[in-house]
Coordinates of C-alpha atoms and ligand atoms in Angstrom, one line a residue:
M1450 CA 1.6 34.4 21.2
S1451 CA 3.7 36.7 19.1
R1452 CA 3.3 36.6 15.4
V1453 CA 6.8 37.8 14.9
S1454 CA 9.1 34.9 15.7
R1455 CA 12.7 35.1 16.6
N1456 CA 13.3 33.3 13.3
Q1457 CA 11.9 36.2 11.4
T1458 CA 14.1 38.7 13.1
S1459 CA 17.2 36.6 12.4
R1460 CA 16.1 36.1 8.9
S1461 CA 16.1 39.8 8.1
I1462 CA 19.5 40.4 9.7
G1463 CA 20.8 37.4 7.7
L1464 CA 19.4 38.5 4.4
S1465 CA 22.1 40.9 3.3
L1466 CA 24.9 38.6 4.3
L1467 CA 23.1 35.8 2.5
S1468 CA 22.8 37.7 -0.7
K1469 CA 26.5 38.6 -0.5
M1470 CA 27.2 34.9 -0.3
G1471 CA 24.9 34.3 -3.3
I1472 CA 22.6 32.0 -1.4
V1473 CA 19.1 31.4 -2.6
A1474 CA 16.9 34.2 -1.5
F1475 CA 13.9 33.9 0.8
P1476 CA 10.4 34.5 -0.3
S1477 CA 9.8 38.1 0.8
L1478 CA 8.7 38.5 4.3
A1479 CA 5.6 40.4 3.2
A1480 CA 4.5 37.2 1.4
A1481 CA 5.2 35.1 4.4
L1482 CA 1.7 35.3 5.9
L1483 CA 1.9 33.4 9.1
I1484 CA -1.1 31.9 10.6
L1485 CA -1.2 30.1 13.9
A1486 CA -1.8 26.4 14.1
K1487 CA -5.3 26.1 15.4
A1488 CA -4.9 22.7 16.8
G1489 CA -1.4 23.5 18.2
C1490 CA -2.8 26.4 20.1
K1491 CA -5.3 24.4 22.0
T1492 CA -3.4 23.7 25.1
E1493 CA -6.1 21.3 26.3
N1494 CA -5.0 19.1 23.4
I1495 CA -1.7 18.6 25.0
E1496 CA -3.1 18.1 28.4
L1497 CA -5.6 15.5 27.2
A1498 CA -3.2 13.7 25.0
G1499 CA -1.4 10.8 26.4
L1500 CA -4.0 9.7 29.0
L1501 CA -5.3 6.2 29.5
H1502 CA -8.9 5.7 28.4
A1503 CA -10.5 2.9 30.3
D1504 CA -13.1 2.4 27.5
F1505 CA -10.3 1.7 24.9
Q1506 CA -10.0 -2.1 24.7
P1507 CA -6.5 -2.8 23.5
T1508 CA -5.6 -6.1 21.7
L1509 CA -2.0 -5.3 22.8
D1510 CA -1.0 -3.3 25.8
V1511 CA 2.6 -2.7 26.4
R1512 CA 4.8 -0.4 28.5
L1513 CA 7.9 1.0 26.9
R1514 CA 10.4 2.4 29.3
A1515 CA 12.8 4.8 27.6
T1516 CA 15.8 4.3 29.8
P1517 CA 19.6 4.6 29.9
T1518 CA 21.2 1.2 29.7
E1519 CA 24.5 -0.6 29.2
T1520 CA 24.9 -3.0 26.4
Q1521 CA 27.8 -5.3 25.2
I1522 CA 28.6 -4.3 21.7
H1523 CA 32.4 -4.7 21.5
P1524 CA 34.5 -7.0 23.8
G1525 CA 35.6 -5.1 27.0
E1526 CA 33.7 -2.2 28.5
P1527 CA 29.9 -2.2 27.9
T1528 CA 28.5 0.7 25.9
H1529 CA 26.2 3.3 27.6
A1530 CA 23.1 3.5 25.5
M1531 CA 19.4 4.3 25.6
T1532 CA 16.8 1.6 25.0
Y1533 CA 13.0 1.0 25.1
E1534 CA 12.5 -1.6 27.8
P1535 CA 9.3 -3.5 27.0
E1536 CA 6.9 -4.9 29.5
L1537 CA 3.8 -6.8 28.3
I1538 CA 0.7 -5.8 30.2
S1539 CA -1.8 -7.7 28.1
G1540 CA -1.9 -9.4 24.7
D1541 CA 0.1 -12.0 23.0
A1542 CA 3.7 -12.2 24.2
S1543 CA 4.8 -13.0 20.6
Q1544 CA 3.8 -9.5 19.5
V1545 CA 6.6 -7.9 21.5
A1546 CA 10.0 -9.4 20.7
K1547 CA 12.8 -8.3 22.9
L1548 CA 16.1 -8.2 21.0
T1549 CA 18.2 -9.9 23.6
G1550 CA 21.7 -8.4 23.8
S1551 CA 20.8 -5.5 21.6
Y1552 CA 20.0 -1.9 22.6
L1553 CA 17.5 -1.8 19.7
G1554 CA 13.9 -2.7 19.7
P1555 CA 11.7 -4.2 20.8
I1556 CA 10.0 -5.4 17.6
I1557 CA 6.2 -4.8 17.9
R1558 CA 4.0 -7.0 15.7
A1559 CA 0.4 -6.1 14.9
H1560 CA -2.3 -7.0 12.4
T1561 CA -4.3 -4.4 10.6
G1562 CA -7.3 -3.6 12.8
D1563 CA -5.4 -4.3 16.1
R1564 CA -5.9 -1.8 18.9
I1565 CA -2.6 -0.8 20.4
R1566 CA -1.9 0.8 23.7
V1567 CA 1.7 1.8 24.4
R1568 CA 2.6 3.4 27.7
L1569 CA 5.7 5.4 27.1
E1570 CA 7.5 6.0 30.4
N1571 CA 10.3 8.5 30.3
A1572 CA 13.1 7.2 32.5
L1573 CA 15.6 9.4 30.7
S1574 CA 17.0 12.6 32.1
E1575 CA 15.6 14.6 29.2
P1576 CA 12.3 15.0 27.4
T1577 CA 11.2 12.4 24.8
I1578 CA 8.2 11.3 22.8
I1579 CA 7.6 8.5 20.3
H1580 CA 6.7 8.9 16.6
W1581 CA 5.2 5.9 14.8
H1582 CA 7.0 6.3 11.5
G1583 CA 4.8 5.5 8.6
L1584 CA 1.6 4.7 10.5
R1585 CA -1.6 6.7 10.2
V1586 CA -2.6 7.7 13.7
P1587 CA -4.6 10.6 15.2
E1588 CA -2.5 13.8 15.6
N1589 CA -2.1 13.5 19.3
M1590 CA -0.8 10.0 18.9
D1591 CA 1.8 10.9 16.2
G1592 CA 4.6 12.1 18.5
H1593 CA 4.7 15.7 17.3
P1594 CA 7.5 17.4 19.3
R1595 CA 4.9 19.5 21.1
F1596 CA 3.8 16.3 23.0
A1597 CA 7.3 15.6 24.4
I1598 CA 7.1 14.5 28.0
A1599 CA 9.4 15.4 30.8
P1600 CA 11.6 12.9 32.7
G1601 CA 9.4 10.8 35.0
K1602 CA 6.3 11.3 33.0
E1603 CA 4.1 8.9 31.1
F1604 CA 2.4 9.3 27.7
V1605 CA -0.2 6.7 26.8
Y1606 CA -0.7 5.9 23.1
E1607 CA -4.0 4.3 22.1
F1608 CA -4.6 3.8 18.4
E1609 CA -6.0 1.4 15.9
V1610 CA -3.7 0.0 13.2
L1611 CA -5.2 1.3 10.0
D1612 CA -2.3 0.7 7.7
R1613 CA -1.6 -2.2 5.4
A1614 CA 1.1 -4.8 6.1
G1615 CA 4.5 -3.4 6.1
T1616 CA 7.7 -2.6 7.9
Y1617 CA 7.1 0.5 10.0
W1618 CA 9.2 1.8 12.9
F1619 CA 9.2 4.0 15.9
H1620 CA 11.7 6.4 17.4
P1621 CA 11.9 9.6 19.5
H1622 CA 10.7 12.9 18.1
A1623 CA 11.4 15.6 20.7
H1624 CA 12.6 18.7 19.0
G1625 CA 16.4 19.1 18.9
T1626 CA 17.2 15.8 20.5
T1627 CA 15.9 13.2 18.1
G1628 CA 19.3 12.7 16.5
P1629 CA 21.2 12.0 19.8
Q1630 CA 18.4 9.8 21.2
V1631 CA 18.2 7.6 18.1
Y1632 CA 22.0 7.4 18.0
A1633 CA 22.0 6.3 21.6
G1634 CA 19.7 3.4 20.7
L1635 CA 16.1 4.5 20.8
A1636 CA 14.5 2.8 17.7
G1637 CA 12.3 -0.2 17.2
L1638 CA 10.4 -1.9 14.4
F1639 CA 6.6 -2.0 14.1
L1640 CA 5.7 -4.8 11.8
V1641 CA 2.2 -4.9 10.5
S1642 CA 0.6 -8.0 8.8
D1643 CA -2.7 -8.3 7.0
A1644 CA -4.7 -10.8 5.1
E1645 CA -3.3 -9.8 1.7
E1646 CA 0.2 -10.4 3.0
D1647 CA -0.7 -13.7 4.4
A1648 CA -2.1 -14.7 1.0
A1649 CA 1.3 -13.9 -0.7
S1650 CA 2.9 -16.8 1.3
L1651 CA 6.2 -15.0 1.9
P1652 CA 8.9 -16.6 4.0
A1653 CA 7.7 -16.2 7.6
G1654 CA 8.9 -16.8 11.2
E1655 CA 12.6 -17.3 11.4
F1656 CA 12.9 -16.8 7.6
D1657 CA 11.5 -13.3 7.9
I1658 CA 14.4 -11.3 9.1
P1659 CA 14.4 -7.6 10.2
L1660 CA 17.7 -5.8 9.5
V1661 CA 18.2 -2.4 11.1
V1662 CA 21.3 -0.7 9.5
Q1663 CA 23.0 2.0 11.4
D1664 CA 26.5 3.6 11.6
R1665 CA 28.3 4.6 14.8
I1666 CA 31.6 5.8 16.1
F1667 CA 33.1 4.2 19.2
D1668 CA 35.8 5.7 21.3
A1669 CA 38.7 3.6 22.9
S1670 CA 36.5 2.6 25.8
N1671 CA 33.6 1.4 23.6
Q1672 CA 31.4 4.4 24.1
F1673 CA 29.3 6.0 21.3
V1674 CA 30.7 9.2 20.0
Y1675 CA 28.0 11.6 18.7
L1676 CA 29.6 14.1 16.4
P1677 CA 27.2 16.5 14.7
H1678 CA 29.8 16.8 12.0
S1679 CA 29.5 20.5 11.3
G1680 CA 30.9 23.0 9.0
M1681 CA 28.8 26.1 8.4
M1682 CA 25.7 24.1 8.9
T1683 CA 24.9 20.6 10.2
D1684 CA 25.9 18.0 7.7
G1685 CA 24.7 15.3 10.0
V1686 CA 26.3 12.4 12.0
L1687 CA 28.2 9.8 10.2
G1688 CA 29.7 6.8 11.9
D1689 CA 32.7 4.8 10.7
E1690 CA 31.4 1.4 11.8
I1691 CA 28.3 -0.3 10.5
L1692 CA 26.0 -2.0 12.9
V1693 CA 23.1 -4.3 11.9
N1694 CA 20.5 -4.9 14.6
G1695 CA 22.9 -3.2 17.0
R1696 CA 25.8 -5.6 16.2
P1697 CA 29.2 -4.9 14.5
D1698 CA 30.5 -7.4 11.9
F1699 CA 27.0 -8.7 11.5
E1700 CA 26.7 -12.2 10.1
L1701 CA 23.5 -13.9 9.0
S1702 CA 23.6 -17.6 8.8
V1703 CA 21.0 -19.0 6.4
A1704 CA 19.8 -22.2 4.9
T1705 CA 19.6 -22.9 1.2
R1706 CA 16.1 -21.5 0.8
A1707 CA 14.2 -18.2 0.3
Y1708 CA 14.2 -15.4 3.0
R1709 CA 12.3 -12.2 3.5
L1710 CA 14.8 -9.5 4.5
R1711 CA 13.3 -6.3 5.9
L1712 CA 15.8 -3.5 5.7
L1713 CA 15.4 -0.3 7.7
N1714 CA 17.9 2.5 7.3
G1715 CA 18.0 3.6 11.0
S1716 CA 21.1 5.7 10.5
N1717 CA 21.0 9.4 11.4
S1718 CA 22.5 10.7 8.1
R1719 CA 23.9 8.0 6.0
T1720 CA 22.4 6.8 2.7
Y1721 CA 23.2 3.2 1.5
K1722 CA 23.6 1.9 -2.0
L1723 CA 23.1 -1.8 -1.3
S1724 CA 24.2 -4.6 -3.5
W1725 CA 25.2 -8.3 -3.3
S1726 CA 28.9 -8.9 -3.6
D1727 CA 28.3 -11.6 -6.2
A1728 CA 26.3 -9.2 -8.4
A1729 CA 23.1 -11.2 -8.0
P1730 CA 20.0 -9.0 -8.5
L1731 CA 18.1 -7.8 -5.5
H1732 CA 14.5 -8.7 -5.7
V1733 CA 12.5 -5.9 -4.0
I1734 CA 9.1 -6.9 -2.7
A1735 CA 8.1 -3.9 -0.5
T1736 CA 8.9 -0.3 0.2
D1737 CA 8.0 2.0 3.2
G1738 CA 4.3 1.4 3.1
G1739 CA 4.2 -2.3 2.4
L1740 CA 4.2 -4.8 -0.5
L1741 CA 4.7 -3.7 -4.1
E1742 CA 2.2 -4.9 -6.6
A1743 CA 4.9 -7.1 -8.2
P1744 CA 8.6 -7.7 -7.3
I1745 CA 11.2 -5.5 -8.9
A1746 CA 14.7 -6.6 -9.7
R1747 CA 17.6 -4.2 -9.2
Q1748 CA 21.4 -4.4 -9.3
Y1749 CA 21.5 -2.1 -6.3
V1750 CA 19.0 -0.3 -4.1
T1751 CA 19.3 3.1 -2.6
L1752 CA 18.2 3.3 1.0
A1753 CA 18.1 6.8 2.7
P1754 CA 17.6 7.4 6.4
G1755 CA 14.1 6.5 7.5
E1756 CA 13.4 4.4 4.4
R1757 CA 12.6 0.7 4.4
L1758 CA 12.9 -1.9 1.6
E1759 CA 12.1 -5.6 1.7
L1760 CA 14.0 -8.1 -0.3
W1761 CA 13.2 -11.6 -1.4
A1762 CA 16.6 -13.3 -1.0
D1763 CA 16.8 -16.9 -2.3
F1764 CA 19.9 -18.8 -1.3
S1765 CA 18.7 -22.1 -2.7
T1766 CA 21.3 -22.1 -5.5
Y1767 CA 24.2 -21.3 -3.1
P1768 CA 26.4 -24.2 -2.1
V1769 CA 26.5 -24.9 1.7
G1770 CA 29.6 -23.2 3.0
S1771 CA 29.5 -20.3 0.6
E1772 CA 29.3 -16.6 1.6
V1773 CA 28.0 -13.5 0.1
M1774 CA 28.3 -9.9 1.4
L1775 CA 25.7 -7.2 1.4
R1776 CA 27.7 -4.2 0.5
S1777 CA 27.2 -0.5 0.2
L1778 CA 28.6 0.8 -3.1
S1779 CA 30.2 4.2 -3.6
F1780 CA 28.2 7.1 -5.0
E1781 CA 28.7 10.7 -5.6
G1782 CA 27.0 13.9 -4.4
A1783 CA 25.9 12.9 -0.9
D1784 CA 27.9 15.4 1.1
V1785 CA 27.9 19.1 1.1
G1786 CA 29.3 20.5 -2.0
M1787 CA 30.2 24.2 -1.8
D1788 CA 30.6 25.3 -5.4
G1789 CA 31.6 28.9 -5.4
M1790 CA 32.5 28.9 -1.7
A1791 CA 36.1 29.6 -0.7
G1792 CA 37.7 26.5 0.6
G1793 CA 35.6 24.0 -1.3
M1794 CA 34.3 20.9 0.4
A1795 CA 36.9 18.6 1.9
G1796 CA 39.0 20.1 4.6
G1797 CA 37.2 23.4 4.4
H1798 CA 35.1 22.9 7.5
E1799 CA 37.4 24.5 10.0
Q1800 CA 38.0 27.6 7.8
H1801 CA 34.2 28.1 7.3
A1802 CA 33.6 27.6 11.0
G1803 CA 36.1 30.3 11.8
M1804 CA 34.7 32.6 9.1
M1805 CA 31.2 32.2 10.5
G1806 CA 32.2 32.6 14.1
M1807 CA 30.9 29.3 15.0
S1808 CA 32.9 27.9 17.8
G1809 CA 31.9 25.1 20.1
M1810 CA 29.9 23.5 17.4
G1811 CA 31.6 20.1 17.9
D1812 CA 34.2 18.4 15.9
M1813 CA 34.8 20.1 12.5
S1814 CA 36.7 17.2 10.9
V1815 CA 35.5 15.5 7.8
A1816 CA 33.9 12.1 8.5
A1817 CA 36.2 9.1 8.5
L1818 CA 33.8 7.2 6.4
P1819 CA 32.1 9.8 4.2
N1820 CA 28.5 9.4 2.9
G1821 CA 29.0 7.7 -0.4
A1822 CA 32.0 5.6 0.6
E1823 CA 32.1 1.9 -0.2
F1824 CA 32.0 -0.6 2.7
D1825 CA 30.5 -4.0 3.8
V1826 CA 27.2 -4.0 5.6
M1827 CA 26.9 -7.7 6.5
R1828 CA 28.0 -11.2 5.7
V1829 CA 25.6 -13.9 4.7
R1830 CA 26.9 -17.4 5.4
V1831 CA 25.0 -20.3 3.8
D1832 CA 25.5 -23.0 6.4
R1833 CA 22.9 -25.6 6.0
A1834 CA 20.9 -27.4 3.3
E1835 CA 17.2 -27.2 3.3
V1836 CA 14.9 -28.0 0.4
V1837 CA 11.9 -25.7 0.5
P1838 CA 10.5 -25.2 -2.9
Q1839 CA 9.2 -21.6 -2.7
T1840 CA 9.1 -19.3 -5.6
L1841 CA 8.8 -15.5 -5.7
P1842 CA 5.2 -14.7 -6.4
N1843 CA 4.6 -12.5 -9.6
Q1844 CA 1.9 -10.7 -7.8
L1845 CA 2.3 -9.5 -4.3
S1846 CA -0.5 -7.1 -3.7
T1847 CA -3.0 -4.8 -5.3
F1848 CA -3.6 -1.1 -4.5
A1849 CA -5.2 1.8 -6.2
R1850 CA -2.8 4.0 -8.1
Y1851 CA -3.5 7.7 -7.7
R1852 CA -4.0 9.5 -11.0
F1853 CA -2.3 12.8 -11.6
E1854 CA -5.4 14.1 -13.4
D1855 CA -7.5 13.5 -10.2
A1856 CA -5.3 15.8 -8.1
S1857 CA -7.2 18.9 -7.0
N1858 CA -4.1 21.0 -7.9
A1859 CA -2.8 19.2 -10.9
T1860 CA -2.0 22.4 -12.7
S1861 CA -0.3 24.0 -9.8
P1862 CA 1.6 21.6 -7.6
R1863 CA 2.2 22.4 -3.9
T1864 CA 5.9 23.0 -3.7
F1865 CA 8.2 22.6 -0.8
A1866 CA 11.8 23.7 -1.6
V1867 CA 14.8 22.9 0.5
S1868 CA 16.5 26.2 1.6
L1869 CA 19.5 27.2 3.5
N1870 CA 18.6 29.8 6.1
M1871 CA 20.5 32.2 8.3
N1872 CA 20.1 31.4 11.9
M1873 CA 21.2 33.5 14.9
S1874 CA 20.1 31.3 17.7
M1875 CA 22.2 28.2 17.3
G1876 CA 24.1 27.9 20.5
S1877 CA 27.2 30.0 20.5
G1878 CA 26.7 32.0 17.4
M1879 CA 25.4 32.6 14.0
G1880 CA 25.1 29.8 11.6
M1881 CA 23.4 28.3 8.6
Q1882 CA 20.5 26.1 8.9
W1883 CA 18.6 23.9 6.5
G1884 CA 14.9 24.6 6.2
F1885 CA 12.0 24.7 3.7
D1886 CA 11.2 27.9 1.7
G1887 CA 13.3 30.0 4.0
R1888 CA 11.5 28.8 7.2
T1889 CA 12.7 26.6 10.0
F1890 CA 10.8 24.7 12.6
N1891 CA 8.6 26.6 15.0
M1892 CA 6.4 24.5 17.4
R1893 CA 3.2 26.5 16.6
E1894 CA 3.6 28.1 13.3
V1895 CA 1.8 26.9 10.2
H1896 CA 2.2 28.9 6.9
A1897 CA -0.8 29.2 4.6
D1898 CA 1.1 26.8 2.2
E1899 CA 1.2 24.2 4.9
V1900 CA -2.5 23.7 5.2
V1901 CA -4.1 20.8 3.4
K1902 CA -7.6 19.5 3.1
L1903 CA -8.6 16.1 4.4
N1904 CA -9.3 13.5 1.7
E1905 CA -8.1 15.8 -1.1
L1906 CA -5.7 14.2 -3.6
E1907 CA -2.8 16.7 -4.2
V1908 CA 0.3 16.8 -6.3
W1909 CA 3.4 17.9 -4.4
E1910 CA 6.7 18.9 -5.7
L1911 CA 9.7 18.5 -3.4
V1912 CA 12.6 20.5 -4.6
N1913 CA 16.3 20.3 -3.6
E1914 CA 17.9 23.0 -5.8
T1915 CA 20.0 25.0 -3.3
S1916 CA 22.8 24.9 -5.8
T1917 CA 25.3 27.0 -3.7
M1918 CA 25.5 24.3 -1.1
A1919 CA 24.1 21.1 -2.3
M1920 CA 23.4 18.1 -0.1
N1921 CA 21.1 15.2 -0.2
H1922 CA 17.9 15.3 2.0
P1923 CA 15.6 12.3 2.7
L1924 CA 12.2 14.0 3.2
H1925 CA 9.6 12.4 5.4
I1926 CA 5.9 13.3 5.6
H1927 CA 3.9 12.4 8.7
G1928 CA 0.3 11.3 8.5
A1929 CA 0.1 9.7 5.0
Q1930 CA 1.8 7.4 2.6
F1931 CA 2.3 8.8 -0.9
Q1932 CA 3.1 7.7 -4.5
I1933 CA 6.1 9.1 -6.4
I1934 CA 5.3 10.0 -10.0
E1935 CA 8.3 11.8 -11.4
R1936 CA 11.9 12.8 -10.7
E1937 CA 14.1 15.3 -12.4
V1938 CA 17.6 16.6 -11.8
M1939 CA 19.4 19.8 -12.7
P1940 CA 22.0 19.0 -15.4
E1941 CA 24.9 20.2 -13.3
F1942 CA 24.0 17.6 -10.7
S1943 CA 23.4 14.7 -12.9
A1944 CA 26.6 12.8 -12.0
G1945 CA 25.6 12.3 -8.4
W1946 CA 22.0 11.5 -9.4
E1947 CA 23.1 9.0 -12.0
S1948 CA 25.2 7.2 -9.4
V1949 CA 22.1 6.3 -7.3
R1950 CA 18.9 6.7 -9.3
Q1951 CA 18.7 3.1 -10.6
G1952 CA 18.4 2.1 -6.9
Y1953 CA 15.3 4.2 -6.3
V1954 CA 12.2 2.0 -5.9
D1955 CA 9.3 4.4 -6.5
A1956 CA 6.6 1.9 -7.5
G1957 CA 5.2 1.4 -4.0
W1958 CA 3.8 3.4 -1.1
K1959 CA 6.4 5.8 0.4
D1960 CA 6.6 8.0 3.5
T1961 CA 10.2 9.1 3.0
V1962 CA 11.9 10.0 -0.3
L1963 CA 15.5 10.8 -1.0
L1964 CA 16.3 14.0 -2.8
M1965 CA 19.8 14.1 -4.2
P1966 CA 21.4 17.5 -4.8
G1967 CA 19.6 19.2 -7.7
E1968 CA 16.7 16.8 -7.7
R1969 CA 13.0 17.5 -7.7
V1970 CA 10.4 14.8 -7.0
K1971 CA 6.7 14.9 -7.8
L1972 CA 4.3 12.9 -5.7
L1973 CA 0.6 12.3 -5.2
V1974 CA -0.6 12.4 -1.6
R1975 CA -3.9 12.3 0.2
F1976 CA -4.4 12.7 3.9
T1977 CA -7.3 10.5 5.1
D1978 CA -8.9 9.7 8.4
F1979 CA -7.4 12.5 10.6
T1980 CA -7.3 16.2 10.8
G1981 CA -4.8 18.0 12.9
T1982 CA -1.2 19.2 13.1
Y1983 CA 1.5 16.9 11.7
V1984 CA 4.9 17.6 10.4
Y1985 CA 7.1 17.1 7.4
H1986 CA 10.8 17.2 7.8
C1987 CA 14.2 16.0 6.6
H1988 CA 15.1 12.5 8.0
N1989 CA 18.7 13.5 8.2
L1990 CA 18.1 13.7 12.0
E1991 CA 20.6 16.4 12.6
H1992 CA 19.0 18.5 9.9
A1993 CA 15.6 18.0 11.5
D1994 CA 17.0 18.8 15.0
A1995 CA 18.5 22.0 13.6
G1996 CA 15.1 23.1 12.3
M1997 CA 14.6 21.3 8.9
M1998 CA 11.0 20.5 9.9
R1999 CA 7.7 22.3 9.6
N2000 CA 4.1 21.8 10.7
L2001 CA 1.6 20.6 8.3
Q2002 CA -2.0 21.1 9.1
V2003 CA -4.8 18.9 7.9
L2004 CA -8.2 20.7 8.0
P2005 CA -11.6 19.1 7.5
Ligands
LIG3598 CU1 11.0 8.8 11.3 CU2 9.2 12.5 11.9 O1 10.2 10.7 11.6
LIG3599 CU1 18.3 17.4 5.2

């Protein structure tokens, strides 16, 4: 294995051009000491991963066939999509809910302590692998891109559910194709329950409603259009139509009572700023890693790609026959801003593409519904009376708060900074690519700064200060839930930040955090239970596919 990657070569060629363009410089190459991922280099790891172990006694055993399918979304022609087709092998059938008529799903339900076996069968014509977003699983069960399986192959997951109750999810994670596969329909929820959640007596059964929010573009014959909306670098994919649970014009019919609404932003690149159309407060009860200690009321909530939020929605005071919309409000600063770049932002894409010699990069037009635009997400129709006295508990859960002073590196936070890199290997030509600290994804490479110690509490600082081309980035860390302790923004970016920050819910466990342009976030994180090679990446899936992902190695 060569220690000089193609990335490095392209980096040095790109450096002079970069500095001419005034783009944030890379750390010097001399300082970029590269070490090889020990776990990643053990090929036997890959060969042994994904096998069925007869001595593993699953409480739930299910086959998920990743397969092309056709689904009726709009009247007329069915839409070609991809889906996970579930088949229960053993366990309780209620733990695997097919979403009839939707390409999404299934919904897998488990209890903390359950032993899960999932047999992923790749019936697609391209490689795939599943990542269990938010769950703590052994490295070879985590869906790292190095485990992607070829068409016709099977990968068997076997893991115990260690995490607390919460709304987790699963989706593909093969490098370079995660965006298109999720867009085509590969995504499902993994809902974990536990005793503490049971004790909170939240609305359950049909009153516990998962809502997967996504945006899509359809062509005239009802087919998904996947446009990696690109200028000089990948902005991401933005649809102009909002789907909830795979359905357009989604309507939820409710009774006059309380509901638990589990929101997942399953969009590739779009961030939502959700609010009720009647200005009722949103009562947040859970974030990525489960229940908050106590509910938090907000006028709006900010939900970035990959993030989850759960709401307590009480319709008991609404008259039967009334309606309320869940809307996404407008906000600033989400899309690429090119201060100091000729052409500016809107309409400048084609010029930049030409300037950078990037042809064949897909459609260069500006999105029809830009990130930060205002639109309706779904309609709630109160259509029946039901008297169920149920009040929002003041206490939902208890968990240990990490303390800054307990961090082993409290005086020198581990920093990961969003960077804009030169890249020579993107398809037809040279381009720009988002990364971290001047680096982009390499299947095997782990930098010295990307090695952490098992069970050590650390403070991390995630930084989005690429001021030449600012964009928002939802950053996701595999292998641990973390606690956010501080946010800060550069003064010149405060307008965008101010337009979303009151919607941040940082009081709970998180695995994904939005960084607006100019923002830095401090968090406390500890990797427990498993050593091995995981990843951290941007959950703008087109950014991740283009290389905005790095290995993260947990050592004993
Ligand atoms: Cu939901 Cu590695 O991602
Ligand atoms: Cu990003």
